């Protein structure tokens, strides 16, 4: 089983739709979780951290389910500008004193008019 | 100058050339990373430096040689590359690599083409 798995998509949704992505991780000792956004031919940028209690930032809601070992990202009222690849990132816990994040393959979202 | 910068932004090189990629971070971070991103593939971690010491070398071929002279600068020296090494090379930094809440900041990347 891969350490971090995401459905690559693409998810093709109309403007205004609500869309959700999941990301599963294999290491139950994982300590921190993030969603990054990567636009075409650009670098990844942090979208939001994922907290145990769940967190919301405007139209974006992130959830963590430790029992089932997945995180989710919900986007409400999709905009054309939300079209991008969404990368799930998991910090698996210390290895030799270092926390080395593991990236998922990314989920492609296309929002159309 | 803000964030993480990388030069050059684009590089075309032959298999016998030697070139270097440069990364500089202006965030006061202690950890720096090199990643490779090929088309349709996830980010592949190559190297991690923490306080100028290499803490991770992810089975990268020796034709890639990193150098971290100080906590603000990271280089990737390239020699005798193969066409399959063509990819986007991303540099990132984080406050340190010894904490779990490890947000990374990425540079714009160097798009490398090996002929």
PDB file of C-alpha atoms in Angstrom:
ATOM      1  CA  UNK A   1       0.000   0.000   0.000  1.00  0.00           C
ATOM      2  CA  UNK A   2       1.313   3.434  -0.943  1.00  0.00           C
ATOM      3  CA  UNK A   3       2.043   5.772   1.952  1.00  0.00           C
ATOM      4  CA  UNK A   4      -0.307   8.487   0.726  1.00  0.00           C
ATOM      5  CA  UNK A   5      -3.005   7.782  -1.843  1.00  0.00           C
ATOM      6  CA  UNK A   6      -5.269  10.133  -3.739  1.00  0.00           C
ATOM      7  CA  UNK A   7      -7.695   9.708  -6.593  1.00  0.00           C
ATOM      8  CA  UNK A   8      -5.941  11.529  -9.449  1.00  0.00           C
ATOM      9  CA  UNK A   9      -9.253  12.566 -11.033  1.00  0.00           C
ATOM     10  CA  UNK A  10      -9.856  14.763 -12.873  1.00  0.00           C
ATOM     11  CA  UNK A  11     -12.949  15.938 -11.038  1.00  0.00           C
ATOM     12  CA  UNK A  12     -14.902  17.952 -13.560  1.00  0.00           C
ATOM     13  CA  UNK A  13     -17.552  20.132 -11.863  1.00  0.00           C
ATOM     14  CA  UNK A  14     -19.668  23.175 -12.790  1.00  0.00           C
ATOM     15  CA  UNK A  15     -19.240  26.518 -11.098  1.00  0.00           C
ATOM     16  CA  UNK A  16     -21.086  26.646  -7.803  1.00  0.00           C
ATOM     17  CA  UNK A  17     -20.840  22.934  -7.161  1.00  0.00           C
ATOM     18  CA  UNK A  18     -19.581  21.355  -3.971  1.00  0.00           C
ATOM     19  CA  UNK A  19     -16.754  18.878  -4.402  1.00  0.00           C
ATOM     20  CA  UNK A  20     -14.855  16.700  -1.945  1.00  0.00           C
ATOM     21  CA  UNK A  21     -11.554  14.876  -2.145  1.00  0.00           C
ATOM     22  CA  UNK A  22     -10.216  12.187   0.127  1.00  0.00           C
ATOM     23  CA  UNK A  23      -6.665  11.139   0.842  1.00  0.00           C
ATOM     24  CA  UNK A  24      -5.689   7.956   2.687  1.00  0.00           C
ATOM     25  CA  UNK A  25      -2.444   7.364   4.514  1.00  0.00           C
ATOM     26  CA  UNK A  26      -0.843   4.144   5.660  1.00  0.00           C
ATOM     27  CA  UNK A  27       1.201   5.174   8.713  1.00  0.00           C
ATOM     28  CA  UNK A  28      -1.020   5.331  11.776  1.00  0.00           C
ATOM     29  CA  UNK A  29       1.685   7.281  13.635  1.00  0.00           C
ATOM     30  CA  UNK A  30       1.432  10.201  11.202  1.00  0.00           C
ATOM     31  CA  UNK A  31       1.439  13.455  13.059  1.00  0.00           C
ATOM     32  CA  UNK A  32       0.435  16.322  10.813  1.00  0.00           C
ATOM     33  CA  UNK A  33      -1.498  16.777   7.626  1.00  0.00           C
ATOM     34  CA  UNK A  34      -1.803  19.439   4.970  1.00  0.00           C
ATOM     35  CA  UNK A  35      -3.505  20.259   1.712  1.00  0.00           C
ATOM     36  CA  UNK A  36      -1.425  22.043  -0.907  1.00  0.00           C
ATOM     37  CA  UNK A  37      -2.612  23.506  -4.166  1.00  0.00           C
ATOM     38  CA  UNK A  38      -0.568  23.385  -7.360  1.00  0.00           C
ATOM     39  CA  UNK A  39      -1.550  25.342 -10.438  1.00  0.00           C
ATOM     40  CA  UNK A  40      -0.412  24.183 -13.858  1.00  0.00           C
ATOM     41  CA  UNK A  41       3.352  24.659 -14.284  1.00  0.00           C
ATOM     42  CA  UNK A  42       3.646  26.371 -10.911  1.00  0.00           C
ATOM     43  CA  UNK A  43       4.977  25.365  -7.529  1.00  0.00           C
ATOM     44  CA  UNK A  44       2.816  23.861  -4.769  1.00  0.00           C
ATOM     45  CA  UNK A  45       1.487  26.306  -2.196  1.00  0.00           C
ATOM     46  CA  UNK A  46      -0.014  25.563   1.188  1.00  0.00           C
ATOM     47  CA  UNK A  47      -3.798  25.705   1.111  1.00  0.00           C
ATOM     48  CA  UNK A  48      -4.491  24.701   4.692  1.00  0.00           C
ATOM     49  CA  UNK A  49      -3.330  22.544   7.544  1.00  0.00           C
ATOM     50  CA  UNK A  50      -5.658  19.812   8.747  1.00  0.00           C
ATOM     51  CA  UNK A  51      -6.388  19.741  12.459  1.00  0.00           C
ATOM     52  CA  UNK A  52      -7.835  16.901  14.474  1.00  0.00           C
ATOM     53  CA  UNK A  53     -10.995  18.873  15.201  1.00  0.00           C
ATOM     54  CA  UNK A  54     -11.417  19.841  11.558  1.00  0.00           C
ATOM     55  CA  UNK A  55     -10.985  23.358  10.262  1.00  0.00           C
ATOM     56  CA  UNK A  56     -12.617  25.729   7.861  1.00  0.00           C
ATOM     57  CA  UNK A  57     -11.267  28.592   5.798  1.00  0.00           C
ATOM     58  CA  UNK A  58     -13.953  30.325   3.807  1.00  0.00           C
ATOM     59  CA  UNK A  59     -15.276  27.877   1.227  1.00  0.00           C
ATOM     60  CA  UNK A  60     -12.740  25.219   2.187  1.00  0.00           C
ATOM     61  CA  UNK A  61     -13.181  22.653   4.959  1.00  0.00           C
ATOM     62  CA  UNK A  62     -10.588  20.075   5.937  1.00  0.00           C
ATOM     63  CA  UNK A  63     -11.276  17.029   8.086  1.00  0.00           C
ATOM     64  CA  UNK A  64      -9.121  14.345   9.645  1.00  0.00           C
ATOM     65  CA  UNK A  65     -10.332  10.835  10.438  1.00  0.00           C
ATOM     66  CA  UNK A  66      -7.580   9.076  12.381  1.00  0.00           C
ATOM     67  CA  UNK A  67      -9.561   5.871  12.898  1.00  0.00           C
ATOM     68  CA  UNK A  68      -9.927   5.331   9.160  1.00  0.00           C
ATOM     69  CA  UNK A  69      -6.650   7.068   8.325  1.00  0.00           C
ATOM     70  CA  UNK A  70      -7.853   9.613   5.823  1.00  0.00           C
ATOM     71  CA  UNK A  71      -8.142  13.339   5.409  1.00  0.00           C
ATOM     72  CA  UNK A  72     -10.662  15.180   3.290  1.00  0.00           C
ATOM     73  CA  UNK A  73     -11.017  18.523   1.589  1.00  0.00           C
ATOM     74  CA  UNK A  74     -14.432  19.988   0.836  1.00  0.00           C
ATOM     75  CA  UNK A  75     -14.820  22.941  -1.505  1.00  0.00           C
ATOM     76  CA  UNK A  76     -18.170  24.704  -1.541  1.00  0.00           C
ATOM     77  CA  UNK A  77     -19.458  27.074  -4.231  1.00  0.00           C
ATOM     78  CA  UNK A  78     -16.638  26.169  -6.641  1.00  0.00           C
ATOM     79  CA  UNK A  79     -15.056  28.970  -8.659  1.00  0.00           C
ATOM     80  CA  UNK A  80     -13.286  28.754 -11.996  1.00  0.00           C
ATOM     81  CA  UNK A  81     -10.132  29.814 -10.159  1.00  0.00           C
ATOM     82  CA  UNK A  82     -10.304  26.708  -7.977  1.00  0.00           C
ATOM     83  CA  UNK A  83      -9.160  24.640 -10.973  1.00  0.00           C
ATOM     84  CA  UNK A  84      -5.836  23.161  -9.910  1.00  0.00           C
ATOM     85  CA  UNK A  85      -4.231  20.025  -8.533  1.00  0.00           C
ATOM     86  CA  UNK A  86      -4.740  19.461  -4.811  1.00  0.00           C
ATOM     87  CA  UNK A  87      -1.909  17.663  -3.059  1.00  0.00           C
ATOM     88  CA  UNK A  88      -2.323  15.784   0.175  1.00  0.00           C
ATOM     89  CA  UNK A  89       0.736  15.907   2.441  1.00  0.00           C
ATOM     90  CA  UNK A  90       1.331  13.732   5.480  1.00  0.00           C
ATOM     91  CA  UNK A  91       4.132  14.014   8.011  1.00  0.00           C
ATOM     92  CA  UNK A  92       4.688  10.402   8.976  1.00  0.00           C
ATOM     93  CA  UNK A  93       6.396  10.994  12.294  1.00  0.00           C
ATOM     94  CA  UNK A  94      10.046  11.188  13.189  1.00  0.00           C
ATOM     95  CA  UNK A  95      12.624   9.156  11.329  1.00  0.00           C
ATOM     96  CA  UNK A  96      16.063   9.646  12.775  1.00  0.00           C
ATOM     97  CA  UNK A  97      14.870  12.846  14.385  1.00  0.00           C
ATOM     98  CA  UNK A  98      13.495  14.339  11.187  1.00  0.00           C
ATOM     99  CA  UNK A  99       9.953  14.739   9.988  1.00  0.00           C
ATOM    100  CA  UNK A 100       9.967  14.228   6.248  1.00  0.00           C
ATOM    101  CA  UNK A 101       6.647  15.027   4.595  1.00  0.00           C
ATOM    102  CA  UNK A 102       5.166  12.611   2.084  1.00  0.00           C
ATOM    103  CA  UNK A 103       3.195  13.968  -0.849  1.00  0.00           C
ATOM    104  CA  UNK A 104       0.300  12.281  -2.567  1.00  0.00           C
ATOM    105  CA  UNK A 105       0.021  12.175  -6.341  1.00  0.00           C
ATOM    106  CA  UNK A 106      -2.554  14.956  -6.296  1.00  0.00           C
ATOM    107  CA  UNK A 107      -6.180  15.261  -7.357  1.00  0.00           C
ATOM    108  CA  UNK A 108      -6.950  17.342 -10.410  1.00  0.00           C
ATOM    109  CA  UNK A 109      -9.991  19.626 -10.219  1.00  0.00           C
ATOM    110  CA  UNK A 110     -11.493  21.326 -13.257  1.00  0.00           C
ATOM    111  CA  UNK A 111     -14.272  23.819 -12.645  1.00  0.00           C
ATOM    112  CA  UNK A 112     -16.177  24.748 -15.807  1.00  0.00           C
ATOM    113  CA  UNK A 113     -18.670  27.548 -16.516  1.00  0.00           C
TER     114      UNK A 113
ATOM    115  CA  UNK B   1      13.378  39.526  -2.259  1.00  0.00           C
ATOM    116  CA  UNK B   2      10.799  37.254  -0.693  1.00  0.00           C
ATOM    117  CA  UNK B   3      10.238  33.576  -0.062  1.00  0.00           C
ATOM    118  CA  UNK B   4      12.177  30.949  -1.957  1.00  0.00           C
ATOM    119  CA  UNK B   5      13.892  31.742  -5.235  1.00  0.00           C
ATOM    120  CA  UNK B   6      15.410  29.383  -7.778  1.00  0.00           C
ATOM    121  CA  UNK B   7      17.707  29.949 -10.716  1.00  0.00           C
ATOM    122  CA  UNK B   8      17.689  29.299 -13.538  1.00  0.00           C
ATOM    123  CA  UNK B   9      13.978  28.963 -14.210  1.00  0.00           C
ATOM    124  CA  UNK B  10      14.607  26.978 -17.381  1.00  0.00           C
ATOM    125  CA  UNK B  11      17.640  24.906 -18.372  1.00  0.00           C
ATOM    126  CA  UNK B  12      18.404  22.846 -21.441  1.00  0.00           C
ATOM    127  CA  UNK B  13      21.532  20.725 -21.274  1.00  0.00           C
ATOM    128  CA  UNK B  14      23.219  17.924 -23.127  1.00  0.00           C
ATOM    129  CA  UNK B  15      24.047  14.625 -21.481  1.00  0.00           C
ATOM    130  CA  UNK B  16      27.730  15.519 -21.219  1.00  0.00           C
ATOM    131  CA  UNK B  17      27.222  18.956 -19.677  1.00  0.00           C
ATOM    132  CA  UNK B  18      27.727  19.976 -16.067  1.00  0.00           C
ATOM    133  CA  UNK B  19      25.350  22.519 -14.623  1.00  0.00           C
ATOM    134  CA  UNK B  20      24.110  23.642 -11.215  1.00  0.00           C
ATOM    135  CA  UNK B  21      20.715  24.634  -9.907  1.00  0.00           C
ATOM    136  CA  UNK B  22      20.569  27.265  -7.192  1.00  0.00           C
ATOM    137  CA  UNK B  23      18.010  27.812  -4.464  1.00  0.00           C
ATOM    138  CA  UNK B  24      17.905  30.632  -1.952  1.00  0.00           C
ATOM    139  CA  UNK B  25      15.437  31.158   0.872  1.00  0.00           C
ATOM    140  CA  UNK B  26      14.823  34.447   2.634  1.00  0.00           C
ATOM    141  CA  UNK B  27      12.595  33.076   5.393  1.00  0.00           C
ATOM    142  CA  UNK B  28      15.147  32.289   8.087  1.00  0.00           C
ATOM    143  CA  UNK B  29      14.366  28.575   7.805  1.00  0.00           C
ATOM    144  CA  UNK B  30      16.712  25.807   8.895  1.00  0.00           C
ATOM    145  CA  UNK B  31      15.624  22.991   6.581  1.00  0.00           C
ATOM    146  CA  UNK B  32      15.816  22.867   2.808  1.00  0.00           C
ATOM    147  CA  UNK B  33      14.664  20.232   0.318  1.00  0.00           C
ATOM    148  CA  UNK B  34      15.107  19.206  -3.308  1.00  0.00           C
ATOM    149  CA  UNK B  35      12.197  17.554  -5.089  1.00  0.00           C
ATOM    150  CA  UNK B  36      11.792  16.195  -8.601  1.00  0.00           C
ATOM    151  CA  UNK B  37       8.417  16.422 -10.318  1.00  0.00           C
ATOM    152  CA  UNK B  38       7.973  14.553 -13.587  1.00  0.00           C
ATOM    153  CA  UNK B  39       4.898  14.752 -15.745  1.00  0.00           C
ATOM    154  CA  UNK B  40       1.970  12.772 -14.340  1.00  0.00           C
ATOM    155  CA  UNK B  41       3.998  11.668 -11.297  1.00  0.00           C
ATOM    156  CA  UNK B  42       3.921  12.738  -7.668  1.00  0.00           C
ATOM    157  CA  UNK B  43       6.614  14.852  -6.122  1.00  0.00           C
ATOM    158  CA  UNK B  44       9.714  12.769  -5.437  1.00  0.00           C
ATOM    159  CA  UNK B  45      11.829  13.823  -2.480  1.00  0.00           C
ATOM    160  CA  UNK B  46      15.514  13.832  -3.383  1.00  0.00           C
ATOM    161  CA  UNK B  47      17.461  15.429  -0.537  1.00  0.00           C
ATOM    162  CA  UNK B  48      16.816  17.097   2.809  1.00  0.00           C
ATOM    163  CA  UNK B  49      19.211  19.372   4.634  1.00  0.00           C
ATOM    164  CA  UNK B  50      18.734  20.488   8.218  1.00  0.00           C
ATOM    165  CA  UNK B  51      21.106  23.095   9.581  1.00  0.00           C
ATOM    166  CA  UNK B  52      23.372  22.470   6.588  1.00  0.00           C
ATOM    167  CA  UNK B  53      23.614  18.730   7.298  1.00  0.00           C
ATOM    168  CA  UNK B  54      22.114  16.228   4.914  1.00  0.00           C
ATOM    169  CA  UNK B  55      19.479  14.242   6.801  1.00  0.00           C
ATOM    170  CA  UNK B  56      17.863  12.420   3.913  1.00  0.00           C
ATOM    171  CA  UNK B  57      19.174  11.049   0.651  1.00  0.00           C
ATOM    172  CA  UNK B  58      16.379   9.259  -1.081  1.00  0.00           C
ATOM    173  CA  UNK B  59      18.349   6.796  -3.237  1.00  0.00           C
ATOM    174  CA  UNK B  60      19.199   9.455  -5.759  1.00  0.00           C
ATOM    175  CA  UNK B  61      21.719   8.598  -8.514  1.00  0.00           C
ATOM    176  CA  UNK B  62      25.178  10.048  -8.003  1.00  0.00           C
ATOM    177  CA  UNK B  63      24.829  12.211 -11.115  1.00  0.00           C
ATOM    178  CA  UNK B  64      22.857  14.510  -8.789  1.00  0.00           C
ATOM    179  CA  UNK B  65      25.055  16.080  -6.123  1.00  0.00           C
ATOM    180  CA  UNK B  66      23.606  18.480  -3.532  1.00  0.00           C
ATOM    181  CA  UNK B  67      25.489  21.162  -1.672  1.00  0.00           C
ATOM    182  CA  UNK B  68      24.309  23.305   1.233  1.00  0.00           C
ATOM    183  CA  UNK B  69      26.952  25.902   2.113  1.00  0.00           C
ATOM    184  CA  UNK B  70      24.688  27.666   4.625  1.00  0.00           C
ATOM    185  CA  UNK B  71      21.107  27.541   5.796  1.00  0.00           C
ATOM    186  CA  UNK B  72      19.951  30.021   3.134  1.00  0.00           C
ATOM    187  CA  UNK B  73      21.437  28.400   0.050  1.00  0.00           C
ATOM    188  CA  UNK B  74      21.070  25.019  -1.575  1.00  0.00           C
ATOM    189  CA  UNK B  75      22.602  23.814  -4.815  1.00  0.00           C
ATOM    190  CA  UNK B  76      22.023  20.790  -6.993  1.00  0.00           C
ATOM    191  CA  UNK B  77      24.999  19.962  -9.175  1.00  0.00           C
ATOM    192  CA  UNK B  78      24.206  18.004 -12.314  1.00  0.00           C
ATOM    193  CA  UNK B  79      26.529  15.954 -14.506  1.00  0.00           C
ATOM    194  CA  UNK B  80      26.107  13.303 -17.187  1.00  0.00           C
ATOM    195  CA  UNK B  81      22.338  13.396 -16.905  1.00  0.00           C
ATOM    196  CA  UNK B  82      19.962  11.214 -18.896  1.00  0.00           C
ATOM    197  CA  UNK B  83      16.922  12.313 -20.916  1.00  0.00           C
ATOM    198  CA  UNK B  84      14.644  10.734 -18.263  1.00  0.00           C
ATOM    199  CA  UNK B  85      16.028  13.262 -15.772  1.00  0.00           C
ATOM    200  CA  UNK B  86      14.056  15.960 -17.584  1.00  0.00           C
ATOM    201  CA  UNK B  87      11.584  17.299 -15.025  1.00  0.00           C
ATOM    202  CA  UNK B  88      10.663  20.224 -12.822  1.00  0.00           C
ATOM    203  CA  UNK B  89      13.114  20.500  -9.922  1.00  0.00           C
ATOM    204  CA  UNK B  90      11.582  22.176  -6.918  1.00  0.00           C
ATOM    205  CA  UNK B  91      13.354  23.551  -3.895  1.00  0.00           C
ATOM    206  CA  UNK B  92      11.504  24.019  -0.622  1.00  0.00           C
ATOM    207  CA  UNK B  93      12.280  25.221   2.863  1.00  0.00           C
ATOM    208  CA  UNK B  94      10.683  24.833   6.262  1.00  0.00           C
ATOM    209  CA  UNK B  95      11.354  26.186   9.712  1.00  0.00           C
ATOM    210  CA  UNK B  96      13.113  22.953  10.585  1.00  0.00           C
ATOM    211  CA  UNK B  97      12.746  19.253   9.997  1.00  0.00           C
ATOM    212  CA  UNK B  98      12.539  18.261  13.645  1.00  0.00           C
ATOM    213  CA  UNK B  99       8.955  19.274  14.237  1.00  0.00           C
ATOM    214  CA  UNK B 100       5.785  17.622  13.031  1.00  0.00           C
ATOM    215  CA  UNK B 101       4.007  20.808  12.015  1.00  0.00           C
ATOM    216  CA  UNK B 102       6.285  21.272   9.079  1.00  0.00           C
ATOM    217  CA  UNK B 103       4.817  23.658   6.525  1.00  0.00           C
ATOM    218  CA  UNK B 104       6.979  23.866   3.429  1.00  0.00           C
ATOM    219  CA  UNK B 105       7.457  26.852   1.176  1.00  0.00           C
ATOM    220  CA  UNK B 106       8.363  26.084  -2.417  1.00  0.00           C
ATOM    221  CA  UNK B 107      10.378  27.959  -4.975  1.00  0.00           C
ATOM    222  CA  UNK B 108       9.067  28.371  -8.542  1.00  0.00           C
ATOM    223  CA  UNK B 109      11.180  25.466  -9.772  1.00  0.00           C
ATOM    224  CA  UNK B 110      13.711  24.920 -12.528  1.00  0.00           C
ATOM    225  CA  UNK B 111      12.332  23.225 -15.615  1.00  0.00           C
ATOM    226  CA  UNK B 112      15.147  21.010 -16.852  1.00  0.00           C
ATOM    227  CA  UNK B 113      15.349  19.429 -20.280  1.00  0.00           C
ATOM    228  CA  UNK B 114      18.129  16.949 -21.016  1.00  0.00           C
ATOM    229  CA  UNK B 115      18.797  16.358 -24.690  1.00  0.00           C
TER     230      UNK B 115
END
